[in-house]
mmCIF file of C-alpha atoms in Angstrom:
data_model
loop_
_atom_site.group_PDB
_atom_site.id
_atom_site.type_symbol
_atom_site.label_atom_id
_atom_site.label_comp_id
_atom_site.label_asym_id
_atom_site.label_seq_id
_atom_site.Cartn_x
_atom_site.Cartn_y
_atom_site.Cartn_z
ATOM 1 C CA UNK A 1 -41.214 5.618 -49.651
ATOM 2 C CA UNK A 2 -41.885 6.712 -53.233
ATOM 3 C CA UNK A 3 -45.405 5.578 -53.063
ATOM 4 C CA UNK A 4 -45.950 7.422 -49.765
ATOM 5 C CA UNK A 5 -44.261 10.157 -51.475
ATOM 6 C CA UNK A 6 -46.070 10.516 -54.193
ATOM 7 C CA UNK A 7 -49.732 9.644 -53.065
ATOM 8 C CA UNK A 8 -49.136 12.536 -49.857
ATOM 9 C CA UNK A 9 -51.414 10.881 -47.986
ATOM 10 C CA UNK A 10 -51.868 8.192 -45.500
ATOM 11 C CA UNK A 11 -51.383 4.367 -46.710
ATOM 12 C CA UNK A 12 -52.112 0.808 -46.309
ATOM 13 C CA UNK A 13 -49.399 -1.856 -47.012
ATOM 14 C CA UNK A 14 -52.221 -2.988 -49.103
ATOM 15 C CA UNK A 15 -52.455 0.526 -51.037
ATOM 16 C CA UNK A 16 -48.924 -0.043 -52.145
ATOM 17 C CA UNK A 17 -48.956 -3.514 -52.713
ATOM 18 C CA UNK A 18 -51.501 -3.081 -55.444
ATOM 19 C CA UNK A 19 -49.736 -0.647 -56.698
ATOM 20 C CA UNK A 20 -46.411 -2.299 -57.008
ATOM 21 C CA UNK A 21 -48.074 -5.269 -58.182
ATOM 22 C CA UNK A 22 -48.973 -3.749 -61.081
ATOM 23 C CA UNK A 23 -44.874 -3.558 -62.168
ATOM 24 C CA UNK A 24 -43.729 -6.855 -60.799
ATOM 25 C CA UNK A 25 -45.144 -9.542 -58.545
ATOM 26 C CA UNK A 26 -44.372 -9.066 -54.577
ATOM 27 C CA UNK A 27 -45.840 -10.198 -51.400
ATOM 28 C CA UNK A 28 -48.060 -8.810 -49.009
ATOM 29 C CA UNK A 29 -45.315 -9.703 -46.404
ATOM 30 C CA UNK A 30 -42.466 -8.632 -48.048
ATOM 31 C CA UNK A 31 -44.530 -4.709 -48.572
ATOM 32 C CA UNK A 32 -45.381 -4.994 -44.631
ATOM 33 C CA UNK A 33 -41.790 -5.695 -43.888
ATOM 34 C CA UNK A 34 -39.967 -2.421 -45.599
ATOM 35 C CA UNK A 35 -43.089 -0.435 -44.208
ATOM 36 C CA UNK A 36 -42.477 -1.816 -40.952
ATOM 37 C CA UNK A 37 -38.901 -1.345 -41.148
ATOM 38 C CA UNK A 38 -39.393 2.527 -42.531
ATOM 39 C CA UNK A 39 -41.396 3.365 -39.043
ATOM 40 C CA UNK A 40 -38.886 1.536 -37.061
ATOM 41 C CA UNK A 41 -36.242 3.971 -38.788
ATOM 42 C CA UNK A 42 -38.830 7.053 -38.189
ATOM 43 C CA UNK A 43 -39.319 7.087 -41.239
ATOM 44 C CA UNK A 44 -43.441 7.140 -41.500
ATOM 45 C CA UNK A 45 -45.564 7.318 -38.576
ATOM 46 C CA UNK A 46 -48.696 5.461 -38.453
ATOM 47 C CA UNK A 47 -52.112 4.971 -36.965
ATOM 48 C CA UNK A 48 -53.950 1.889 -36.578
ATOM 49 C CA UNK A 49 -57.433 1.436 -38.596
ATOM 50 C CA UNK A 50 -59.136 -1.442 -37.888
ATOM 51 C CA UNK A 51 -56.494 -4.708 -38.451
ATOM 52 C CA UNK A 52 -54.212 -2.703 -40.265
ATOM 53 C CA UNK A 53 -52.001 0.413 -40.224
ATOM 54 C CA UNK A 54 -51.822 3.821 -42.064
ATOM 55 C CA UNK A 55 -48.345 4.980 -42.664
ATOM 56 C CA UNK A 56 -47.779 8.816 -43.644
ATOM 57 C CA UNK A 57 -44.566 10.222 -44.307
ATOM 58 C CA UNK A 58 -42.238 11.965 -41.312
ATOM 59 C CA UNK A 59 -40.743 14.244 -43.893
ATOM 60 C CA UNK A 60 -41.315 15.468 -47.451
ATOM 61 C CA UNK A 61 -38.930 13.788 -50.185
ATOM 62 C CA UNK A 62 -37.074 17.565 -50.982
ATOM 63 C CA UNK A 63 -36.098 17.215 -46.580
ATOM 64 C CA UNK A 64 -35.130 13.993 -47.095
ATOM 65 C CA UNK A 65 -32.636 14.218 -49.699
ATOM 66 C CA UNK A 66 -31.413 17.531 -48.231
ATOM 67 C CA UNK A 67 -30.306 15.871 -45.080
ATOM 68 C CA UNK A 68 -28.857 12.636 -47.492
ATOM 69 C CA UNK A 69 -26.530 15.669 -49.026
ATOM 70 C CA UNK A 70 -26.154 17.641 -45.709
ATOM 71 C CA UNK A 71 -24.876 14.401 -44.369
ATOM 72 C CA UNK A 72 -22.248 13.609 -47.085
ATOM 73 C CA UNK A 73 -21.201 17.383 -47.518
ATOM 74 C CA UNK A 74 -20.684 17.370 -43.573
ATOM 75 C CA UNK A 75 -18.517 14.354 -43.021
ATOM 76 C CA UNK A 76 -16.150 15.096 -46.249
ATOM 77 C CA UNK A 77 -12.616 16.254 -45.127
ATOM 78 C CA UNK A 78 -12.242 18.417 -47.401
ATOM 79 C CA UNK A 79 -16.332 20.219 -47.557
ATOM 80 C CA UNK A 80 -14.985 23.310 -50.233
ATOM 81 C CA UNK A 81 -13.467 20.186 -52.559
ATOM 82 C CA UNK A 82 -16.502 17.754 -52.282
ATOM 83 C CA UNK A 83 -18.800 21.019 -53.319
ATOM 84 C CA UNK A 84 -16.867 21.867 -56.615
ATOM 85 C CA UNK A 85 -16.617 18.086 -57.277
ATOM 86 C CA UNK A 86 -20.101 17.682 -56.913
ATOM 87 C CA UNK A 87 -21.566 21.398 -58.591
ATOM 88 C CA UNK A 88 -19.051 19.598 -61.483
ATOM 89 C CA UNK A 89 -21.284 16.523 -62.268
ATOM 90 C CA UNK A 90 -24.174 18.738 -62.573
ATOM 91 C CA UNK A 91 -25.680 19.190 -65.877
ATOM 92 C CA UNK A 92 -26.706 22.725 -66.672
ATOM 93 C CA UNK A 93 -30.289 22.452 -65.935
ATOM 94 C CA UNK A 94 -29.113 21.305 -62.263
ATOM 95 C CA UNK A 95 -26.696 24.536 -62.201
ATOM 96 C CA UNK A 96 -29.456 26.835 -62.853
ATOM 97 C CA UNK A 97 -31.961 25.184 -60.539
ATOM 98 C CA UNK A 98 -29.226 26.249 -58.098
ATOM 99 C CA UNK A 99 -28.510 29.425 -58.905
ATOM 100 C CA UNK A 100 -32.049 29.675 -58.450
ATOM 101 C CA UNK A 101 -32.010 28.040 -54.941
ATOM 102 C CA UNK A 102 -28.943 30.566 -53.729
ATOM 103 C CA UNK A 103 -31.291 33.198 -54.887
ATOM 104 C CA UNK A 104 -33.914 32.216 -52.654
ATOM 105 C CA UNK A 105 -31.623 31.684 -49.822
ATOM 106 C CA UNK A 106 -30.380 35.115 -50.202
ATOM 107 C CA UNK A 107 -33.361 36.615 -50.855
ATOM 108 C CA UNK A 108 -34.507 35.382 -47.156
ATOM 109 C CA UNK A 109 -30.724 36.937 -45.581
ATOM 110 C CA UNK A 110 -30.853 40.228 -44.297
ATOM 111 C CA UNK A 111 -29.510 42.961 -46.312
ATOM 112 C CA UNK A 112 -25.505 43.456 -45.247
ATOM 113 C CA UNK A 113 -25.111 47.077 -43.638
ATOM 114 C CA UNK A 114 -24.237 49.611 -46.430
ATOM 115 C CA UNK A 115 -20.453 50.906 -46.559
ATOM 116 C CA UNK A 116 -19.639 53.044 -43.667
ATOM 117 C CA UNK A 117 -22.844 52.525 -41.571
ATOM 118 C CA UNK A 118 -22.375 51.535 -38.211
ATOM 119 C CA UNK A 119 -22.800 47.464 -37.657
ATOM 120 C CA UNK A 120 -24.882 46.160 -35.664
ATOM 121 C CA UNK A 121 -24.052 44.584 -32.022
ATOM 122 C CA UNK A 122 -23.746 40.812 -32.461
ATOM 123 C CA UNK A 123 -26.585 38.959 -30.799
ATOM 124 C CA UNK A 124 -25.568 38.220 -26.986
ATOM 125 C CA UNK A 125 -25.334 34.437 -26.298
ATOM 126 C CA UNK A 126 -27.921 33.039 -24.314
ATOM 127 C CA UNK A 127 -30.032 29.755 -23.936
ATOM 128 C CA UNK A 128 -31.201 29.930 -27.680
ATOM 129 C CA UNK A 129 -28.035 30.374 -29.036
ATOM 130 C CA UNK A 130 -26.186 27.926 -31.316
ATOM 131 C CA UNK A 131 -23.164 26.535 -29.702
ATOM 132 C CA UNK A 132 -22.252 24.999 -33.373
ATOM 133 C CA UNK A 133 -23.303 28.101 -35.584
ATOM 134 C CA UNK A 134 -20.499 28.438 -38.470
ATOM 135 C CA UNK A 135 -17.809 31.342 -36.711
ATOM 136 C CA UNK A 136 -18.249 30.590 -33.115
ATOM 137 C CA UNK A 137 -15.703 28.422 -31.261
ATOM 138 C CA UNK A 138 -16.167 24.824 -30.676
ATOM 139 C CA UNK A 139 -18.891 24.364 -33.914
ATOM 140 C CA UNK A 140 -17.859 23.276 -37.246
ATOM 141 C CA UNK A 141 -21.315 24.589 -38.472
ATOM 142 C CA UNK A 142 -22.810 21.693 -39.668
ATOM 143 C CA UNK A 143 -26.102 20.272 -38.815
ATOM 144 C CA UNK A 144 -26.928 16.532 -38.511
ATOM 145 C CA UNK A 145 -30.797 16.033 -39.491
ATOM 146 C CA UNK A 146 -31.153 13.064 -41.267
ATOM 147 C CA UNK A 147 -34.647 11.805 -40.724
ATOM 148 C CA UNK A 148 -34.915 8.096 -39.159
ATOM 149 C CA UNK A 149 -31.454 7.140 -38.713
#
């Protein structure tokens, strides 16, 4: 997946090969394989060319490894505990980079209603609403979207 990654583009198992080859010696069939075995997953997609197969990537590497923590965060018993355990192996580079991604998420939110201004109606719920949104009875507000598995 690195190699798919990276390159952002569609590949042949022979693409990669000669690419890993140039670290350590593999086989053809052993590069086929995992790429085989990452579209079984749904992890790439790919197209046939000729005798062989391009394989692009379903999801970027940043979704990916969002949905690896969203996964772990969501099945922890304790979510609050797992969070300040894990915020305390960052190093301080990883705090800021953080700080900077609650920024952005905020940044998106709408404003909160200044103090004393009348709130607005909550949304009525309807086909489109979501039955597991954090608040609302019967959801624990977690979302499950790790790709391939």
């Amino acid at each position: 997946m690195t190699r798919v990654w990276q390159w952002n583009r569609p590949v042949t198992v022979r693409e990669v090969l000669e690419d890993l080859q140039q670290e350590r010696s593999i086989a053809y069939t052993t590069v086929m394989t995992v790429m085989d075995n990452l579209h079984q997953k749904g992890w790439v997609r790919r197209e046939a060319e000729g005798r062989a197969y391009r394989y692009t990537a379903v999801s970027t590497r940043a979704a990916y490894s969002a949905a690896l923590m969203n996964e772990a965060w969501s099945t922890s018993d304790n979510p609050a505990a797992a969070l300040v355990a894990f915020f305390g192996m960052m190093s301080p580079e990883q705090r800021e980079a953080l700080r900077d991604a609650v920024r952005i998420v905020q940044h998106d939110e709408p404003e909160p209603p200044a103090a004393g201004a009348p709130e607005a109606a909550p949304p009525a719920a309807g086909p489109g609403a979501n039955p597991s949104a954090p608040g609302e009875e019967g959801g624990s507000g977690a979302r499950r979207s790790e790709p391939g598995r």
